[in-house]
mmCIF file of C-alpha atoms in Angstrom:
data_model
loop_
_atom_site.group_PDB
_atom_site.id
_atom_site.type_symbol
_atom_site.label_atom_id
_atom_site.label_comp_id
_atom_site.label_asym_id
_atom_site.label_seq_id
_atom_site.Cartn_x
_atom_site.Cartn_y
_atom_site.Cartn_z
ATOM 1 C CA MET A 1 88.506 148.882 157.461
ATOM 2 C CA ALA A 2 88.844 146.799 160.628
ATOM 3 C CA GLY A 3 88.565 143.069 160.110
ATOM 4 C CA MET A 4 89.840 143.112 156.541
ATOM 5 C CA LEU A 5 91.943 140.164 155.435
ATOM 6 C CA ASN A 6 95.006 141.659 153.774
ATOM 7 C CA PHE A 7 96.787 139.912 150.902
ATOM 8 C CA THR A 8 98.543 143.014 149.584
ATOM 9 C CA VAL A 9 102.324 143.407 149.584
ATOM 10 C CA GLY A 10 102.440 146.306 151.984
ATOM 11 C CA PRO A 11 101.328 147.375 154.433
ATOM 12 C CA VAL A 12 100.600 143.826 155.556
ATOM 13 C CA MET A 13 99.049 142.193 158.598
ATOM 14 C CA SER A 14 101.104 142.206 161.807
ATOM 15 C CA CYS A 15 101.328 139.694 164.639
ATOM 16 C CA GLN A 16 99.761 140.560 167.981
ATOM 17 C CA GLU A 17 103.092 141.337 169.662
ATOM 18 C CA VAL A 18 103.750 144.019 167.060
ATOM 19 C CA LEU A 19 100.196 145.366 167.239
ATOM 20 C CA ASP A 20 100.444 145.720 171.012
ATOM 21 C CA ILE A 21 103.351 148.159 170.630
ATOM 22 C CA ALA A 22 101.135 150.570 168.673
ATOM 23 C CA LYS A 23 98.783 150.840 171.660
ATOM 24 C CA ILE A 24 101.284 152.672 173.877
ATOM 25 C CA SER A 25 102.275 156.329 173.772
ATOM 26 C CA VAL A 26 105.396 157.088 171.758
ATOM 27 C CA PRO A 27 108.357 157.177 174.153
ATOM 28 C CA TYR A 28 111.136 159.738 174.155
ATOM 29 C CA PHE A 29 113.944 158.388 172.023
ATOM 30 C CA ARG A 30 117.112 160.377 172.795
ATOM 31 C CA THR A 31 118.011 157.877 175.495
ATOM 32 C CA PRO A 32 120.638 155.170 176.020
ATOM 33 C CA GLU A 33 117.863 152.560 176.015
ATOM 34 C CA PHE A 34 116.591 153.556 172.578
ATOM 35 C CA SER A 35 120.152 153.743 171.249
ATOM 36 C CA GLY A 36 120.827 150.223 172.472
ATOM 37 C CA MET A 37 117.705 148.965 170.742
ATOM 38 C CA MET A 38 118.697 150.671 167.485
ATOM 39 C CA LEU A 39 122.155 149.124 167.567
ATOM 40 C CA GLN A 40 120.506 145.737 168.057
ATOM 41 C CA ASN A 41 118.299 146.461 165.034
ATOM 42 C CA GLU A 42 121.415 147.201 163.006
ATOM 43 C CA ARG A 43 123.151 144.038 164.174
ATOM 44 C CA LEU A 44 120.201 141.780 163.344
ATOM 45 C CA MET A 45 119.563 143.389 159.959
ATOM 46 C CA LEU A 46 123.186 142.864 158.937
ATOM 47 C CA LYS A 47 123.131 139.307 160.266
ATOM 48 C CA PHE A 48 119.980 138.390 158.336
ATOM 49 C CA LEU A 49 121.459 139.854 155.134
ATOM 50 C CA ASN A 50 124.838 138.143 155.677
ATOM 51 C CA ALA A 51 126.429 141.535 155.189
ATOM 52 C CA PRO A 52 130.228 141.695 154.834
ATOM 53 C CA ASP A 53 132.438 142.665 157.774
ATOM 54 C CA ASN A 54 132.359 146.340 158.774
ATOM 55 C CA SER A 55 129.022 146.940 157.056
ATOM 56 C CA ARG A 56 126.569 149.449 158.486
ATOM 57 C CA CYS A 57 122.798 149.768 158.529
ATOM 58 C CA VAL A 58 120.867 153.030 158.756
ATOM 59 C CA PHE A 59 117.166 153.691 159.237
ATOM 60 C CA LEU A 60 115.377 156.505 157.429
ATOM 61 C CA THR A 61 111.913 157.758 158.253
ATOM 62 C CA ALA A 62 110.673 157.357 154.708
ATOM 63 C CA SER A 63 109.043 154.881 152.383
ATOM 64 C CA GLY A 64 111.189 152.502 150.373
ATOM 65 C CA THR A 65 111.276 155.070 147.588
ATOM 66 C CA GLY A 66 112.960 157.486 150.002
ATOM 67 C CA ALA A 67 115.723 154.922 150.511
ATOM 68 C CA MET A 68 116.011 154.404 146.754
ATOM 69 C CA GLU A 69 116.474 158.146 146.290
ATOM 70 C CA SER A 70 118.897 158.340 149.203
ATOM 71 C CA CYS A 71 121.112 155.679 147.612
ATOM 72 C CA VAL A 72 121.010 157.401 144.226
ATOM 73 C CA ALA A 73 121.821 160.770 145.797
ATOM 74 C CA ASN A 74 124.488 159.683 148.287
ATOM 75 C CA ILE A 75 126.290 156.664 146.843
ATOM 76 C CA LEU A 76 126.372 157.760 143.192
ATOM 77 C CA ASP A 77 127.592 161.004 141.651
ATOM 78 C CA ASN A 78 127.856 162.671 138.269
ATOM 79 C CA ASN A 79 131.025 160.756 137.409
ATOM 80 C CA ASP A 80 129.129 157.463 137.436
ATOM 81 C CA LYS A 81 127.834 155.648 134.400
ATOM 82 C CA VAL A 82 124.762 153.770 135.567
ATOM 83 C CA ILE A 83 122.778 150.741 134.385
ATOM 84 C CA VAL A 84 119.181 150.331 135.579
ATOM 85 C CA ILE A 85 117.288 147.076 135.093
ATOM 86 C CA ASN A 86 113.775 148.200 134.236
ATOM 87 C CA GLY A 87 111.080 145.534 134.100
ATOM 88 C CA GLY A 88 108.156 147.315 135.673
ATOM 89 C CA SER A 89 106.934 150.138 137.894
ATOM 90 C CA PHE A 90 109.783 149.992 140.390
ATOM 91 C CA GLY A 91 112.566 149.595 137.847
ATOM 92 C CA HIS A 92 111.117 152.661 136.159
ATOM 93 C CA ARG A 93 111.318 154.477 139.500
ATOM 94 C CA PHE A 94 115.106 154.000 139.570
ATOM 95 C CA VAL A 95 115.202 155.331 136.005
ATOM 96 C CA LYS A 96 113.296 158.465 137.027
ATOM 97 C CA LEU A 97 115.581 159.048 140.018
ATOM 98 C CA CYS A 98 118.699 158.850 137.854
ATOM 99 C CA GLU A 99 117.118 161.272 135.393
ATOM 100 C CA ILE A 100 116.239 163.725 138.168
ATOM 101 C CA TYR A 101 119.833 163.704 139.440
ATOM 102 C CA GLY A 102 121.183 164.079 135.914
ATOM 103 C CA TYR A 103 123.256 160.899 135.859
ATOM 104 C CA ASN A 104 124.610 159.222 132.742
ATOM 105 C CA MET A 105 122.238 156.263 132.720
ATOM 106 C CA ASP A 106 121.125 153.460 130.398
ATOM 107 C CA GLU A 107 118.330 150.961 130.870
ATOM 108 C CA ILE A 108 118.150 147.236 130.380
ATOM 109 C CA LYS A 109 114.471 146.848 129.574
ATOM 110 C CA CYS A 110 112.964 143.509 130.530
ATOM 111 C CA GLU A 111 109.554 142.416 129.348
ATOM 112 C CA PHE A 112 106.982 142.572 132.148
ATOM 113 C CA GLY A 113 107.293 139.433 134.271
ATOM 114 C CA ARG A 114 110.257 138.062 132.299
ATOM 115 C CA GLN A 115 113.651 137.066 133.641
ATOM 116 C CA ILE A 116 116.755 139.022 132.684
ATOM 117 C CA LYS A 117 119.023 137.190 130.244
ATOM 118 C CA LYS A 118 122.800 136.965 130.125
ATOM 119 C CA GLU A 119 122.890 138.423 126.610
ATOM 120 C CA GLN A 120 121.084 141.543 127.830
ATOM 121 C CA LEU A 121 123.822 142.159 130.373
ATOM 122 C CA ASP A 122 126.654 141.216 128.035
ATOM 123 C CA LYS A 123 125.784 144.132 125.742
ATOM 124 C CA PHE A 124 126.945 146.465 128.534
ATOM 125 C CA ALA A 125 130.179 144.640 129.420
ATOM 126 C CA GLY A 126 133.468 146.504 129.122
ATOM 127 C CA ARG A 127 131.855 149.841 128.328
ATOM 128 C CA GLY A 128 132.870 151.804 131.402
ATOM 129 C CA TYR A 129 129.743 151.407 133.508
ATOM 130 C CA THR A 130 130.353 151.962 137.214
ATOM 131 C CA ALA A 131 127.042 151.137 138.949
ATOM 132 C CA LEU A 132 123.983 148.931 138.463
ATOM 133 C CA LEU A 133 120.595 149.418 140.130
ATOM 134 C CA VAL A 134 118.098 146.568 140.341
ATOM 135 C CA ASN A 135 114.801 145.850 142.071
ATOM 136 C CA MET A 136 115.567 142.277 143.102
ATOM 137 C CA ASN A 137 111.866 141.442 143.061
ATOM 138 C CA GLU A 138 110.071 143.648 140.542
ATOM 139 C CA THR A 139 107.044 143.776 142.803
ATOM 140 C CA SER A 140 104.652 144.980 140.099
ATOM 141 C CA SER A 141 105.053 141.652 138.250
ATOM 142 C CA GLY A 142 106.383 139.399 141.017
ATOM 143 C CA VAL A 143 109.453 138.375 139.008
ATOM 144 C CA LEU A 144 112.552 137.531 141.034
ATOM 145 C CA TYR A 145 115.624 138.498 139.042
ATOM 146 C CA ASN A 146 118.593 136.149 138.772
ATOM 147 C CA MET A 147 120.834 137.866 141.297
ATOM 148 C CA SER A 148 123.697 135.392 140.809
ATOM 149 C CA LEU A 149 123.825 136.329 137.124
ATOM 150 C CA ILE A 150 123.626 140.050 137.878
ATOM 151 C CA SER A 151 126.242 139.832 140.624
ATOM 152 C CA ARG A 152 128.665 137.902 138.420
ATOM 153 C CA PHE A 153 128.308 140.521 135.677
ATOM 154 C CA CYS A 154 129.006 143.312 138.192
ATOM 155 C CA LYS A 155 132.057 141.540 139.634
ATOM 156 C CA GLU A 156 133.528 140.853 136.186
ATOM 157 C CA ASN A 157 133.088 144.490 135.145
ATOM 158 C CA ASN A 158 133.980 146.182 138.456
ATOM 159 C CA ILE A 159 130.468 147.618 138.768
ATOM 160 C CA LEU A 160 128.933 148.761 142.067
ATOM 161 C CA LEU A 161 125.724 146.822 142.771
ATOM 162 C CA ILE A 162 122.795 148.526 144.541
ATOM 163 C CA VAL A 163 119.862 146.247 145.332
ATOM 164 C CA ASP A 164 116.295 147.233 146.117
ATOM 165 C CA ALA A 165 115.174 144.284 148.247
ATOM 166 C CA ILE A 166 112.171 146.145 149.636
ATOM 167 C CA SER A 167 109.857 143.181 149.042
ATOM 168 C CA SER A 168 112.558 140.482 148.948
ATOM 169 C CA PHE A 169 114.187 140.955 152.344
ATOM 170 C CA ILE A 170 113.226 137.942 154.488
ATOM 171 C CA THR A 171 111.144 136.380 151.668
ATOM 172 C CA ASP A 172 113.940 135.498 149.232
ATOM 173 C CA GLU A 173 117.543 134.496 149.841
ATOM 174 C CA ILE A 174 119.892 137.490 149.950
ATOM 175 C CA ASP A 175 123.566 136.916 150.592
ATOM 176 C CA MET A 176 124.914 140.449 150.605
ATOM 177 C CA ALA A 177 128.524 139.341 151.038
ATOM 178 C CA GLY A 178 128.236 136.667 148.346
ATOM 179 C CA LEU A 179 126.621 139.082 145.911
ATOM 180 C CA GLU A 180 129.212 141.741 146.820
ATOM 181 C CA ALA A 181 126.325 144.205 146.913
ATOM 182 C CA ALA A 182 127.281 147.719 147.977
ATOM 183 C CA ALA A 183 123.822 148.547 149.330
ATOM 184 C CA VAL A 184 120.604 146.660 150.058
ATOM 185 C CA ILE A 185 117.322 148.465 150.733
ATOM 186 C CA THR A 186 114.198 147.288 152.521
ATOM 187 C CA GLY A 187 111.054 148.764 154.073
ATOM 188 C CA SER A 188 109.178 148.265 157.313
ATOM 189 C CA GLN A 189 105.766 147.504 155.808
ATOM 190 C CA LYS A 190 106.801 144.488 153.713
ATOM 191 C CA ALA A 191 107.995 141.173 155.181
ATOM 192 C CA LEU A 192 109.131 142.958 158.340
ATOM 193 C CA ALA A 193 105.353 143.237 158.790
ATOM 194 C CA VAL A 194 105.185 146.356 160.916
ATOM 195 C CA GLN A 195 103.759 149.831 160.327
ATOM 196 C CA PRO A 196 104.959 151.847 157.316
ATOM 197 C CA GLY A 197 107.374 154.703 157.800
ATOM 198 C CA ILE A 198 110.879 153.243 158.058
ATOM 199 C CA ALA A 199 113.261 152.294 155.262
ATOM 200 C CA ALA A 200 116.488 150.492 156.122
ATOM 201 C CA ILE A 201 119.663 150.558 154.043
ATOM 202 C CA ALA A 202 122.475 148.074 154.643
ATOM 203 C CA LEU A 203 125.757 149.534 153.418
ATOM 204 C CA ALA A 204 128.912 147.581 152.644
ATOM 205 C CA PRO A 205 132.281 149.296 153.196
ATOM 206 C CA SER A 206 132.457 150.101 149.461
ATOM 207 C CA ALA A 207 129.269 152.176 149.771
ATOM 208 C CA VAL A 208 130.330 153.816 153.038
ATOM 209 C CA ILE A 209 133.572 155.039 151.433
ATOM 210 C CA ARG A 210 131.655 156.545 148.524
ATOM 211 C CA ILE A 211 129.217 158.273 150.871
ATOM 212 C CA GLU A 212 132.051 159.762 152.916
ATOM 213 C CA ASN A 213 133.849 161.042 149.797
ATOM 214 C CA ASN A 214 130.835 162.349 147.853
ATOM 215 C CA LYS A 215 129.537 165.867 148.127
ATOM 216 C CA GLU A 216 126.149 165.936 149.854
ATOM 217 C CA LYS A 217 123.140 166.648 147.631
ATOM 218 C CA CYS A 218 120.422 166.488 150.287
ATOM 219 C CA MET A 219 119.846 167.029 153.991
ATOM 220 C CA TYR A 220 116.925 164.909 155.177
ATOM 221 C CA LEU A 221 118.013 161.885 153.118
ATOM 222 C CA SER A 222 121.724 162.353 153.826
ATOM 223 C CA LEU A 223 123.435 159.035 154.442
ATOM 224 C CA LYS A 224 126.526 160.822 155.720
ATOM 225 C CA SER A 225 124.460 162.230 158.589
ATOM 226 C CA ALA A 226 122.581 158.964 159.097
ATOM 227 C CA LEU A 227 125.827 157.001 159.382
ATOM 228 C CA LYS A 228 127.316 159.483 161.838
ATOM 229 C CA ASP A 229 124.274 159.441 164.133
ATOM 230 C CA MET A 230 123.894 155.672 163.898
ATOM 231 C CA GLU A 231 127.331 155.275 165.480
ATOM 232 C CA ARG A 232 125.528 156.067 168.745
ATOM 233 C CA GLY A 233 122.271 154.331 167.812
ATOM 234 C CA GLN A 234 120.416 157.492 166.829
ATOM 235 C CA THR A 235 118.983 159.287 163.790
ATOM 236 C CA PRO A 236 119.620 162.888 162.690
ATOM 237 C CA PHE A 237 115.930 163.819 162.887
ATOM 238 C CA THR A 238 112.880 162.569 164.774
ATOM 239 C CA PRO A 239 112.203 159.069 163.449
ATOM 240 C CA ALA A 240 109.040 156.973 163.335
ATOM 241 C CA VAL A 241 109.764 155.803 166.878
ATOM 242 C CA THR A 242 106.926 153.296 167.231
ATOM 243 C CA THR A 243 107.814 151.638 163.928
ATOM 244 C CA LEU A 244 111.446 151.254 164.992
ATOM 245 C CA ILE A 245 110.342 149.599 168.226
ATOM 246 C CA GLN A 246 108.086 147.292 166.218
ATOM 247 C CA ILE A 247 111.012 146.429 163.952
ATOM 248 C CA ASN A 248 113.026 145.456 167.007
ATOM 249 C CA LYS A 249 110.229 143.189 168.228
ATOM 250 C CA ARG A 250 109.848 141.589 164.790
ATOM 251 C CA LEU A 251 113.570 141.005 164.304
ATOM 252 C CA THR A 252 113.797 139.520 167.787
ATOM 253 C CA ILE A 253 110.850 137.185 167.134
ATOM 254 C CA ILE A 254 112.489 135.979 163.912
ATOM 255 C CA GLU A 255 115.777 135.388 165.741
ATOM 256 C CA GLU A 256 114.057 133.462 168.546
ATOM 257 C CA ASN A 257 112.047 131.283 166.158
ATOM 258 C CA GLY A 258 114.806 129.747 164.109
ATOM 259 C CA GLY A 259 116.270 132.768 162.366
ATOM 260 C CA ILE A 260 115.924 134.115 158.873
ATOM 261 C CA LYS A 261 115.944 130.726 157.122
ATOM 262 C CA ALA A 262 113.011 129.478 159.180
ATOM 263 C CA GLU A 263 110.978 132.626 158.496
ATOM 264 C CA ARG A 264 111.804 132.496 154.798
ATOM 265 C CA GLY A 265 110.733 128.853 154.753
ATOM 266 C CA ARG A 266 107.370 129.746 156.311
ATOM 267 C CA ILE A 267 106.722 132.395 153.648
ATOM 268 C CA ALA A 268 107.853 130.074 150.846
ATOM 269 C CA GLU A 269 105.470 127.391 152.096
ATOM 270 C CA LEU A 270 102.537 129.824 151.931
ATOM 271 C CA ALA A 271 103.538 130.904 148.422
ATOM 272 C CA CYS A 272 103.714 127.275 147.247
ATOM 273 C CA TYR A 273 100.370 126.479 148.887
ATOM 274 C CA PHE A 274 98.681 129.381 147.121
ATOM 275 C CA ARG A 275 100.261 128.693 143.717
ATOM 276 C CA GLU A 276 99.217 125.050 143.774
ATOM 277 C CA LYS A 277 95.603 125.839 144.701
ATOM 278 C CA ILE A 278 95.253 128.759 142.285
ATOM 279 C CA LYS A 279 95.627 126.327 139.359
ATOM 280 C CA ASN A 280 91.944 125.528 139.871
ATOM 281 C CA TYR A 281 90.900 129.030 138.804
ATOM 282 C CA PRO A 282 90.967 130.943 135.480
ATOM 283 C CA PHE A 283 94.093 132.954 136.239
ATOM 284 C CA GLU A 284 97.447 132.955 134.490
ATOM 285 C CA LEU A 285 100.627 133.387 136.525
ATOM 286 C CA VAL A 286 102.506 136.430 135.235
ATOM 287 C CA ALA A 287 106.093 136.038 136.435
ATOM 288 C CA GLU A 288 108.578 133.697 134.831
ATOM 289 C CA ASP A 289 110.590 133.241 138.038
ATOM 290 C CA LYS A 290 108.649 134.165 141.144
ATOM 291 C CA SER A 291 109.560 135.806 144.406
ATOM 292 C CA ASN A 292 108.153 134.195 147.536
ATOM 293 C CA ALA A 293 106.721 137.605 148.408
ATOM 294 C CA VAL A 294 103.924 137.842 145.863
ATOM 295 C CA THR A 295 102.109 136.113 143.026
ATOM 296 C CA ALA A 296 100.922 138.260 140.118
ATOM 297 C CA LEU A 297 97.836 136.942 138.311
ATOM 298 C CA HIS A 298 96.247 137.728 134.954
ATOM 299 C CA PRO A 299 92.505 136.916 134.981
ATOM 300 C CA VAL A 300 91.457 135.413 131.643
ATOM 301 C CA THR A 301 87.678 135.894 131.946
ATOM 302 C CA CYS A 302 87.241 139.395 133.403
ATOM 303 C CA GLY A 303 89.118 142.532 134.381
ATOM 304 C CA ALA A 304 91.489 142.647 137.345
ATOM 305 C CA LYS A 305 89.892 145.809 138.730
ATOM 306 C CA LYS A 306 86.534 144.047 139.070
ATOM 307 C CA ILE A 307 88.053 141.175 141.017
ATOM 308 C CA VAL A 308 89.882 143.505 143.400
ATOM 309 C CA ARG A 309 86.696 145.543 143.946
ATOM 310 C CA ILE A 310 84.442 142.527 144.603
ATOM 311 C CA LEU A 311 86.918 140.983 147.035
ATOM 312 C CA LYS A 312 87.064 144.257 148.968
ATOM 313 C CA ASP A 313 83.394 145.223 148.943
ATOM 314 C CA GLU A 314 81.755 141.807 149.327
ATOM 315 C CA TYR A 315 84.325 139.672 151.146
ATOM 316 C CA ASN A 316 86.384 142.099 153.245
ATOM 317 C CA ILE A 317 89.535 140.930 151.462
ATOM 318 C CA TRP A 318 92.249 143.193 150.123
ATOM 319 C CA ALA A 319 94.014 141.968 147.010
ATOM 320 C CA CYS A 320 96.780 144.098 145.544
ATOM 321 C CA PRO A 321 95.911 146.043 142.382
ATOM 322 C CA ASN A 322 98.373 147.063 139.704
ATOM 323 C CA GLY A 323 98.791 150.513 138.247
ATOM 324 C CA GLY A 324 99.464 151.973 134.832
ATOM 325 C CA GLY A 325 98.818 149.923 131.745
ATOM 326 C CA PHE A 326 98.408 146.724 133.757
ATOM 327 C CA ALA A 327 95.704 148.074 136.091
ATOM 328 C CA ASP A 328 92.986 145.928 134.523
ATOM 329 C CA GLU A 329 95.301 143.132 133.390
ATOM 330 C CA VAL A 330 97.019 142.068 136.591
ATOM 331 C CA PHE A 331 96.286 141.820 140.301
ATOM 332 C CA ARG A 332 98.548 140.397 142.964
ATOM 333 C CA ILE A 333 98.256 138.204 146.044
ATOM 334 C CA GLY A 334 100.942 138.614 148.690
ATOM 335 C CA HIS A 335 102.470 135.958 150.932
ATOM 336 C CA ILE A 336 104.006 138.234 153.556
ATOM 337 C CA GLY A 337 102.744 139.375 156.898
ATOM 338 C CA HIS A 338 100.813 137.481 159.556
ATOM 339 C CA LEU A 339 99.049 135.019 157.222
ATOM 340 C CA THR A 340 98.073 131.348 157.468
ATOM 341 C CA LYS A 341 96.834 128.634 155.117
ATOM 342 C CA GLU A 342 93.393 129.102 156.665
ATOM 343 C CA ASN A 343 93.471 132.732 155.478
ATOM 344 C CA TYR A 344 94.156 131.513 151.946
ATOM 345 C CA ASN A 345 91.296 129.029 152.209
ATOM 346 C CA THR A 346 89.018 132.004 152.947
ATOM 347 C CA LEU A 347 90.280 133.649 149.767
ATOM 348 C CA PHE A 348 89.703 130.467 147.758
ATOM 349 C CA SER A 349 86.147 130.275 149.097
ATOM 350 C CA ALA A 350 85.568 133.771 147.734
ATOM 351 C CA PHE A 351 86.996 132.710 144.368
ATOM 352 C CA ASP A 352 84.693 129.657 144.433
ATOM 353 C CA ASP A 353 81.680 131.932 144.877
ATOM 354 C CA MET A 354 82.833 134.214 142.079
ATOM 355 C CA LYS A 355 83.363 131.192 139.862
ATOM 356 C CA ARG A 356 79.834 129.877 140.592
ATOM 357 C CA TRP A 357 78.287 133.229 139.786
ATOM 358 C CA GLY A 358 80.199 133.510 136.529
ATOM 359 C CA VAL A 359 82.278 136.489 137.684
ATOM 360 C CA ILE A 360 85.511 134.643 136.912
#
């Protein structure tokens, strides 16, 4: 699999400075030096999210789904009445988690790739709901939900807002303080562009209070324990040490190269470049409002599975497939990770060949 050009949305390609860290043996981590690095990770994460004062950030050795479950288990309880915005695979994942924990939950179902509307939210106003869960970028379709609309609804109805920004952190604007979000989730293998294995959760004071007051439902995913250990820059259990060191390198590089706005601008430029060029090919864009992280495409002349397979087997290019009912209807091209316009030109050359041969 070496030498593959990776346009998926995670894991993604890493810069050389991050790759070099993976070459060294994993160091011992119960040290003041590692603790200092972890506290720097927390500081930079909260800075890049514009988290409110006295917010905290914890790091779980888990995928993003582990962080989603941890938030459901630790921030919410059986007294909550929960709304889940469900517009695809990852919205459905929040639904399943709420069902597993037995919460009183209702869905706002959005059509695949479509934006949420004010009237959909208004139906739930003033009905005693206490929490709302949303995947800011429904990564299966690439739609970027209107977070200003969602935040305003939550503020007006005194609803706790929990945001899965696993594929939106860095790529799309997130003002945690402005949104008054209680928790924001991300993962190491997305726009952080390091190895998989770490999920980060930024927690506003409103979430921290809930965690402290709630009865624990889990051990490994306990946010109460994670918060306590993070006071000294540590984790309750052995973490993915190398990935945490890579995160530190990546956050530091972003800080030294103009900060979060500059990095977001670089990703947005790649997304715009791709979306302009892709107009020359027989693909329909799926999402109504698009995240900078990914573009979902519906091929009009052949199946999506065939395109993904040919790109992999004949061109050493990974495109991102979809699952479920959209497996042969939609494939996705990511804009995160260590990518350049020249990389996209290589992809377009492959599409040109496929177009000449009548594949697309």
